[in-house]
Amino acid sequence: MIDIDKCRITHYPAGVLGGRAEPVEEINDNIRQLVDKMIDIMLKNKGVGLAAPQVGVPLRLFIISLDGSRENVRAYVNPTVTPSGALEANDEGCLSVPGIYTKIRRYTKCEVTATDLDGNEFTEQAEGLYARALQHEYDHIEGITIVNRMGQPARIVHRKQLKKLQDRSEQ
Ligand code: NI
């Protein structure tokens, strides 16, 4: 049972962001409440995607709304994301890595298979921003953040902000 009231945005380098998340066993009211809470947190922070580990819950579940609107939010439970196409670098940020906006290489296309909140499995082909968002959120449930994906030059550029986040987590 997840305590929904305790769900808060987690920031790098929180441990929950660095581990592989567990499958959702059953889509029940508790999971639906978690998703509602994640939607509120994502919209409040003006994000376009949010994964459960980012609110402190190590489950394989994320949400995406490419235009940041409530009506276009979709939930992906126990997803599989299979990238294809070429690699392309583009700017990315992450609500769990505040203050850093940096070029990340992602595949231009991917296929996603997941279960929705009604328990129905679906498969989609994605490209562009949608493909990028799916790969970013899938990384979160595999314990990977943009900090892991940054190249050495970006790490140097953003070293002060990375140190600030590390120092803050030790307080
Ligand atoms: Ni993120």
PDB file of C-alpha atoms and ligand atoms in Angstrom:
ATOM      1  CA  MET A   1       0.000   0.000   0.000  1.00  0.00           C
ATOM      2  CA  ILE A   2       1.481   3.317  -1.105  1.00  0.00           C
ATOM      3  CA  ASP A   3       0.977   6.286   1.227  1.00  0.00           C
ATOM      4  CA  ILE A   4      -0.136   8.830  -1.382  1.00  0.00           C
ATOM      5  CA  ASP A   5       0.115  11.798   1.017  1.00  0.00           C
ATOM      6  CA  LYS A   6       3.835  11.115   1.422  1.00  0.00           C
ATOM      7  CA  CYS A   7       4.544  11.280  -2.326  1.00  0.00           C
ATOM      8  CA  ARG A   8       6.844  14.195  -3.114  1.00  0.00           C
ATOM      9  CA  ILE A   9       9.105  15.018  -6.022  1.00  0.00           C
ATOM     10  CA  THR A  10      12.495  13.392  -5.496  1.00  0.00           C
ATOM     11  CA  HIS A  11      15.694  15.034  -6.667  1.00  0.00           C
ATOM     12  CA  TYR A  12      18.963  13.559  -7.917  1.00  0.00           C
ATOM     13  CA  PRO A  13      20.883  11.851  -6.260  1.00  0.00           C
ATOM     14  CA  ALA A  14      18.030  10.259  -4.231  1.00  0.00           C
ATOM     15  CA  GLY A  15      18.479   6.480  -4.005  1.00  0.00           C
ATOM     16  CA  VAL A  16      15.030   5.743  -5.433  1.00  0.00           C
ATOM     17  CA  LEU A  17      16.105   7.366  -8.720  1.00  0.00           C
ATOM     18  CA  GLY A  18      19.072   5.044  -9.061  1.00  0.00           C
ATOM     19  CA  GLY A  19      17.439   1.631  -8.732  1.00  0.00           C
ATOM     20  CA  ARG A  20      15.501  -0.601 -11.095  1.00  0.00           C
ATOM     21  CA  ALA A  21      11.784  -0.277 -10.264  1.00  0.00           C
ATOM     22  CA  GLU A  22       9.493  -3.258  -9.556  1.00  0.00           C
ATOM     23  CA  PRO A  23       6.530  -4.286 -11.737  1.00  0.00           C
ATOM     24  CA  VAL A  24       3.044  -3.130 -10.741  1.00  0.00           C
ATOM     25  CA  GLU A  25       1.327  -6.320  -9.526  1.00  0.00           C
ATOM     26  CA  GLU A  26      -2.252  -5.120  -9.749  1.00  0.00           C
ATOM     27  CA  ILE A  27      -3.941  -1.970 -11.062  1.00  0.00           C
ATOM     28  CA  ASN A  28      -6.148  -1.073  -8.103  1.00  0.00           C
ATOM     29  CA  ASP A  29      -7.489   2.113  -6.484  1.00  0.00           C
ATOM     30  CA  ASN A  30      -4.190   2.699  -4.731  1.00  0.00           C
ATOM     31  CA  ILE A  31      -2.376   2.749  -8.088  1.00  0.00           C
ATOM     32  CA  ARG A  32      -5.036   5.023  -9.593  1.00  0.00           C
ATOM     33  CA  GLN A  33      -4.657   7.407  -6.622  1.00  0.00           C
ATOM     34  CA  LEU A  34      -0.897   7.357  -7.131  1.00  0.00           C
ATOM     35  CA  VAL A  35      -1.385   8.318 -10.778  1.00  0.00           C
ATOM     36  CA  ASP A  36      -3.749  11.168  -9.792  1.00  0.00           C
ATOM     37  CA  LYS A  37      -1.122  12.460  -7.388  1.00  0.00           C
ATOM     38  CA  MET A  38       1.599  12.133 -10.048  1.00  0.00           C
ATOM     39  CA  ILE A  39      -0.558  14.119 -12.495  1.00  0.00           C
ATOM     40  CA  ASP A  40      -0.993  16.920  -9.927  1.00  0.00           C
ATOM     41  CA  ILE A  41       2.748  17.029  -9.217  1.00  0.00           C
ATOM     42  CA  MET A  42       3.680  16.942 -12.918  1.00  0.00           C
ATOM     43  CA  LEU A  43       1.261  19.703 -13.921  1.00  0.00           C
ATOM     44  CA  LYS A  44       2.187  21.891 -10.953  1.00  0.00           C
ATOM     45  CA  ASN A  45       5.846  21.636 -11.942  1.00  0.00           C
ATOM     46  CA  LYS A  46       5.099  22.162 -15.653  1.00  0.00           C
ATOM     47  CA  GLY A  47       6.523  18.807 -16.695  1.00  0.00           C
ATOM     48  CA  VAL A  48       5.544  16.716 -19.710  1.00  0.00           C
ATOM     49  CA  GLY A  49       6.399  13.364 -18.118  1.00  0.00           C
ATOM     50  CA  LEU A  50       6.842  11.844 -14.667  1.00  0.00           C
ATOM     51  CA  ALA A  51       7.813   8.364 -13.489  1.00  0.00           C
ATOM     52  CA  ALA A  52       6.772   6.800 -10.178  1.00  0.00           C
ATOM     53  CA  PRO A  53      10.351   6.741  -8.752  1.00  0.00           C
ATOM     54  CA  GLN A  54      10.321  10.546  -9.129  1.00  0.00           C
ATOM     55  CA  VAL A  55       7.677  10.716  -6.414  1.00  0.00           C
ATOM     56  CA  GLY A  56       9.514   8.182  -4.256  1.00  0.00           C
ATOM     57  CA  VAL A  57       7.678   5.037  -5.429  1.00  0.00           C
ATOM     58  CA  PRO A  58       9.887   2.342  -7.009  1.00  0.00           C
ATOM     59  CA  LEU A  59       7.263   0.970  -9.431  1.00  0.00           C
ATOM     60  CA  ARG A  60       7.311   0.520 -13.209  1.00  0.00           C
ATOM     61  CA  LEU A  61       4.834   3.210 -14.072  1.00  0.00           C
ATOM     62  CA  PHE A  62       5.000   6.619 -15.719  1.00  0.00           C
ATOM     63  CA  ILE A  63       2.775   9.314 -17.181  1.00  0.00           C
ATOM     64  CA  ILE A  64       3.221  11.592 -20.199  1.00  0.00           C
ATOM     65  CA  SER A  65       1.349  14.654 -21.458  1.00  0.00           C
ATOM     66  CA  LEU A  66       3.334  16.194 -24.300  1.00  0.00           C
ATOM     67  CA  ASP A  67       1.449  19.517 -24.192  1.00  0.00           C
ATOM     68  CA  GLY A  68       1.399  19.583 -20.394  1.00  0.00           C
ATOM     69  CA  SER A  69      -2.405  19.463 -20.258  1.00  0.00           C
ATOM     70  CA  ARG A  70      -4.466  17.344 -17.877  1.00  0.00           C
ATOM     71  CA  GLU A  71      -6.749  15.988 -20.615  1.00  0.00           C
ATOM     72  CA  ASN A  72      -3.840  14.558 -22.610  1.00  0.00           C
ATOM     73  CA  VAL A  73      -2.181  12.725 -19.716  1.00  0.00           C
ATOM     74  CA  ARG A  74      -1.640   9.042 -20.426  1.00  0.00           C
ATOM     75  CA  ALA A  75      -0.476   6.387 -17.996  1.00  0.00           C
ATOM     76  CA  TYR A  76       1.922   3.555 -18.891  1.00  0.00           C
ATOM     77  CA  VAL A  77       1.987   0.617 -16.482  1.00  0.00           C
ATOM     78  CA  ASN A  78       4.748  -2.008 -16.754  1.00  0.00           C
ATOM     79  CA  PRO A  79       5.926  -0.523 -20.061  1.00  0.00           C
ATOM     80  CA  THR A  80       8.452  -1.842 -22.539  1.00  0.00           C
ATOM     81  CA  VAL A  81      10.154   0.750 -24.736  1.00  0.00           C
ATOM     82  CA  THR A  82      12.128  -0.493 -27.736  1.00  0.00           C
ATOM     83  CA  PRO A  83      14.081   2.246 -29.531  1.00  0.00           C
ATOM     84  CA  SER A  84      14.939   2.273 -33.236  1.00  0.00           C
ATOM     85  CA  GLY A  85      16.186   4.685 -35.864  1.00  0.00           C
ATOM     86  CA  ALA A  86      19.142   7.005 -35.499  1.00  0.00           C
ATOM     87  CA  LEU A  87      20.537   8.724 -32.438  1.00  0.00           C
ATOM     88  CA  GLU A  88      19.837  12.436 -32.166  1.00  0.00           C
ATOM     89  CA  ALA A  89      20.967  14.925 -29.511  1.00  0.00           C
ATOM     90  CA  ASN A  90      18.424  17.406 -28.207  1.00  0.00           C
ATOM     91  CA  ASP A  91      17.909  19.528 -25.105  1.00  0.00           C
ATOM     92  CA  GLU A  92      16.254  17.818 -22.166  1.00  0.00           C
ATOM     93  CA  GLY A  93      15.402  18.665 -18.612  1.00  0.00           C
ATOM     94  CA  CYS A  94      14.041  16.583 -15.751  1.00  0.00           C
ATOM     95  CA  LEU A  95      11.925  17.572 -12.752  1.00  0.00           C
ATOM     96  CA  SER A  96      14.262  15.443 -10.605  1.00  0.00           C
ATOM     97  CA  VAL A  97      17.362  17.267 -11.849  1.00  0.00           C
ATOM     98  CA  PRO A  98      16.327  20.917 -11.422  1.00  0.00           C
ATOM     99  CA  GLY A  99      18.446  23.634 -12.964  1.00  0.00           C
ATOM    100  CA  ILE A 100      19.992  21.442 -15.656  1.00  0.00           C
ATOM    101  CA  TYR A 101      18.945  21.570 -19.271  1.00  0.00           C
ATOM    102  CA  THR A 102      21.321  19.694 -21.520  1.00  0.00           C
ATOM    103  CA  LYS A 103      21.749  17.814 -24.788  1.00  0.00           C
ATOM    104  CA  ILE A 104      20.903  14.118 -24.483  1.00  0.00           C
ATOM    105  CA  ARG A 105      21.247  11.555 -27.283  1.00  0.00           C
ATOM    106  CA  ARG A 106      18.107   9.504 -27.897  1.00  0.00           C
ATOM    107  CA  TYR A 107      16.801   7.320 -30.687  1.00  0.00           C
ATOM    108  CA  THR A 108      14.457   9.136 -33.054  1.00  0.00           C
ATOM    109  CA  LYS A 109      11.806   6.384 -32.889  1.00  0.00           C
ATOM    110  CA  CYS A 110      10.552   3.750 -30.502  1.00  0.00           C
ATOM    111  CA  GLU A 111       7.784   1.279 -29.894  1.00  0.00           C
ATOM    112  CA  VAL A 112       6.007   1.243 -26.532  1.00  0.00           C
ATOM    113  CA  THR A 113       3.901  -1.572 -25.126  1.00  0.00           C
ATOM    114  CA  ALA A 114       2.190  -0.938 -21.795  1.00  0.00           C
ATOM    115  CA  THR A 115      -0.974  -1.479 -19.797  1.00  0.00           C
ATOM    116  CA  ASP A 116      -3.416   1.392 -19.227  1.00  0.00           C
ATOM    117  CA  LEU A 117      -5.293   2.099 -15.982  1.00  0.00           C
ATOM    118  CA  ASP A 118      -8.223  -0.045 -17.165  1.00  0.00           C
ATOM    119  CA  GLY A 119      -5.892  -3.010 -17.454  1.00  0.00           C
ATOM    120  CA  ASN A 120      -5.794  -3.026 -21.266  1.00  0.00           C
ATOM    121  CA  GLU A 121      -2.493  -3.614 -23.034  1.00  0.00           C
ATOM    122  CA  PHE A 122      -1.624  -1.297 -25.913  1.00  0.00           C
ATOM    123  CA  THR A 123       1.239  -0.847 -28.362  1.00  0.00           C
ATOM    124  CA  GLU A 124       2.207   2.362 -30.152  1.00  0.00           C
ATOM    125  CA  GLN A 125       4.871   3.599 -32.519  1.00  0.00           C
ATOM    126  CA  ALA A 126       6.384   6.911 -31.488  1.00  0.00           C
ATOM    127  CA  GLU A 127       8.733   9.439 -33.030  1.00  0.00           C
ATOM    128  CA  GLY A 128      10.003  12.941 -32.336  1.00  0.00           C
ATOM    129  CA  LEU A 129       9.240  14.439 -28.927  1.00  0.00           C
ATOM    130  CA  TYR A 130       6.984  11.528 -27.996  1.00  0.00           C
ATOM    131  CA  ALA A 131       9.756   8.988 -28.659  1.00  0.00           C
ATOM    132  CA  ARG A 132      12.176  11.108 -26.628  1.00  0.00           C
ATOM    133  CA  ALA A 133       9.744  11.414 -23.694  1.00  0.00           C
ATOM    134  CA  LEU A 134       9.104   7.649 -23.667  1.00  0.00           C
ATOM    135  CA  GLN A 135      12.840   6.887 -23.586  1.00  0.00           C
ATOM    136  CA  HIS A 136      13.402   9.480 -20.832  1.00  0.00           C
ATOM    137  CA  GLU A 137      10.609   8.078 -18.621  1.00  0.00           C
ATOM    138  CA  TYR A 138      11.581   4.480 -19.326  1.00  0.00           C
ATOM    139  CA  ASP A 139      15.108   5.348 -18.182  1.00  0.00           C
ATOM    140  CA  HIS A 140      13.645   6.456 -14.831  1.00  0.00           C
ATOM    141  CA  ILE A 141      12.126   3.042 -14.109  1.00  0.00           C
ATOM    142  CA  GLU A 142      15.469   1.469 -15.028  1.00  0.00           C
ATOM    143  CA  GLY A 143      17.221   3.733 -12.508  1.00  0.00           C
ATOM    144  CA  ILE A 144      18.803   6.054 -15.090  1.00  0.00           C
ATOM    145  CA  THR A 145      18.569   9.857 -15.067  1.00  0.00           C
ATOM    146  CA  ILE A 146      19.867  12.491 -17.490  1.00  0.00           C
ATOM    147  CA  VAL A 147      22.857  12.823 -15.143  1.00  0.00           C
ATOM    148  CA  ASN A 148      23.895   9.291 -16.181  1.00  0.00           C
ATOM    149  CA  ARG A 149      23.330  10.155 -19.841  1.00  0.00           C
ATOM    150  CA  MET A 150      25.260  13.437 -19.837  1.00  0.00           C
ATOM    151  CA  GLY A 151      28.630  13.453 -21.538  1.00  0.00           C
ATOM    152  CA  GLN A 152      31.759  14.623 -19.759  1.00  0.00           C
ATOM    153  CA  PRO A 153      31.656  18.130 -21.298  1.00  0.00           C
ATOM    154  CA  ALA A 154      28.071  18.637 -20.031  1.00  0.00           C
ATOM    155  CA  ARG A 155      29.096  17.393 -16.583  1.00  0.00           C
ATOM    156  CA  ILE A 156      31.803  20.046 -16.512  1.00  0.00           C
ATOM    157  CA  VAL A 157      29.432  22.769 -17.725  1.00  0.00           C
ATOM    158  CA  HIS A 158      26.874  21.820 -15.054  1.00  0.00           C
ATOM    159  CA  ARG A 159      29.322  20.885 -12.263  1.00  0.00           C
ATOM    160  CA  LYS A 160      28.169  23.637  -9.899  1.00  0.00           C
ATOM    161  CA  GLN A 161      24.518  22.689 -10.143  1.00  0.00           C
ATOM    162  CA  LEU A 162      25.359  18.956  -9.785  1.00  0.00           C
ATOM    163  CA  LYS A 163      27.380  19.727  -6.665  1.00  0.00           C
ATOM    164  CA  LYS A 164      24.535  21.847  -5.298  1.00  0.00           C
ATOM    165  CA  LEU A 165      22.095  18.951  -5.737  1.00  0.00           C
ATOM    166  CA  GLN A 166      24.543  16.538  -4.095  1.00  0.00           C
ATOM    167  CA  ASP A 167      25.185  18.888  -1.163  1.00  0.00           C
ATOM    168  CA  ARG A 168      21.460  19.483  -0.692  1.00  0.00           C
ATOM    169  CA  SER A 169      20.767  15.733  -0.496  1.00  0.00           C
ATOM    170  CA  GLU A 170      23.340  15.313   2.271  1.00  0.00           C
ATOM    171  CA  GLN A 171      21.694  17.882   4.550  1.00  0.00           C
TER     172      GLN A 171
HETATM  173 NI    NI B   1      12.946  12.939 -15.747  1.00  0.00          NI
END
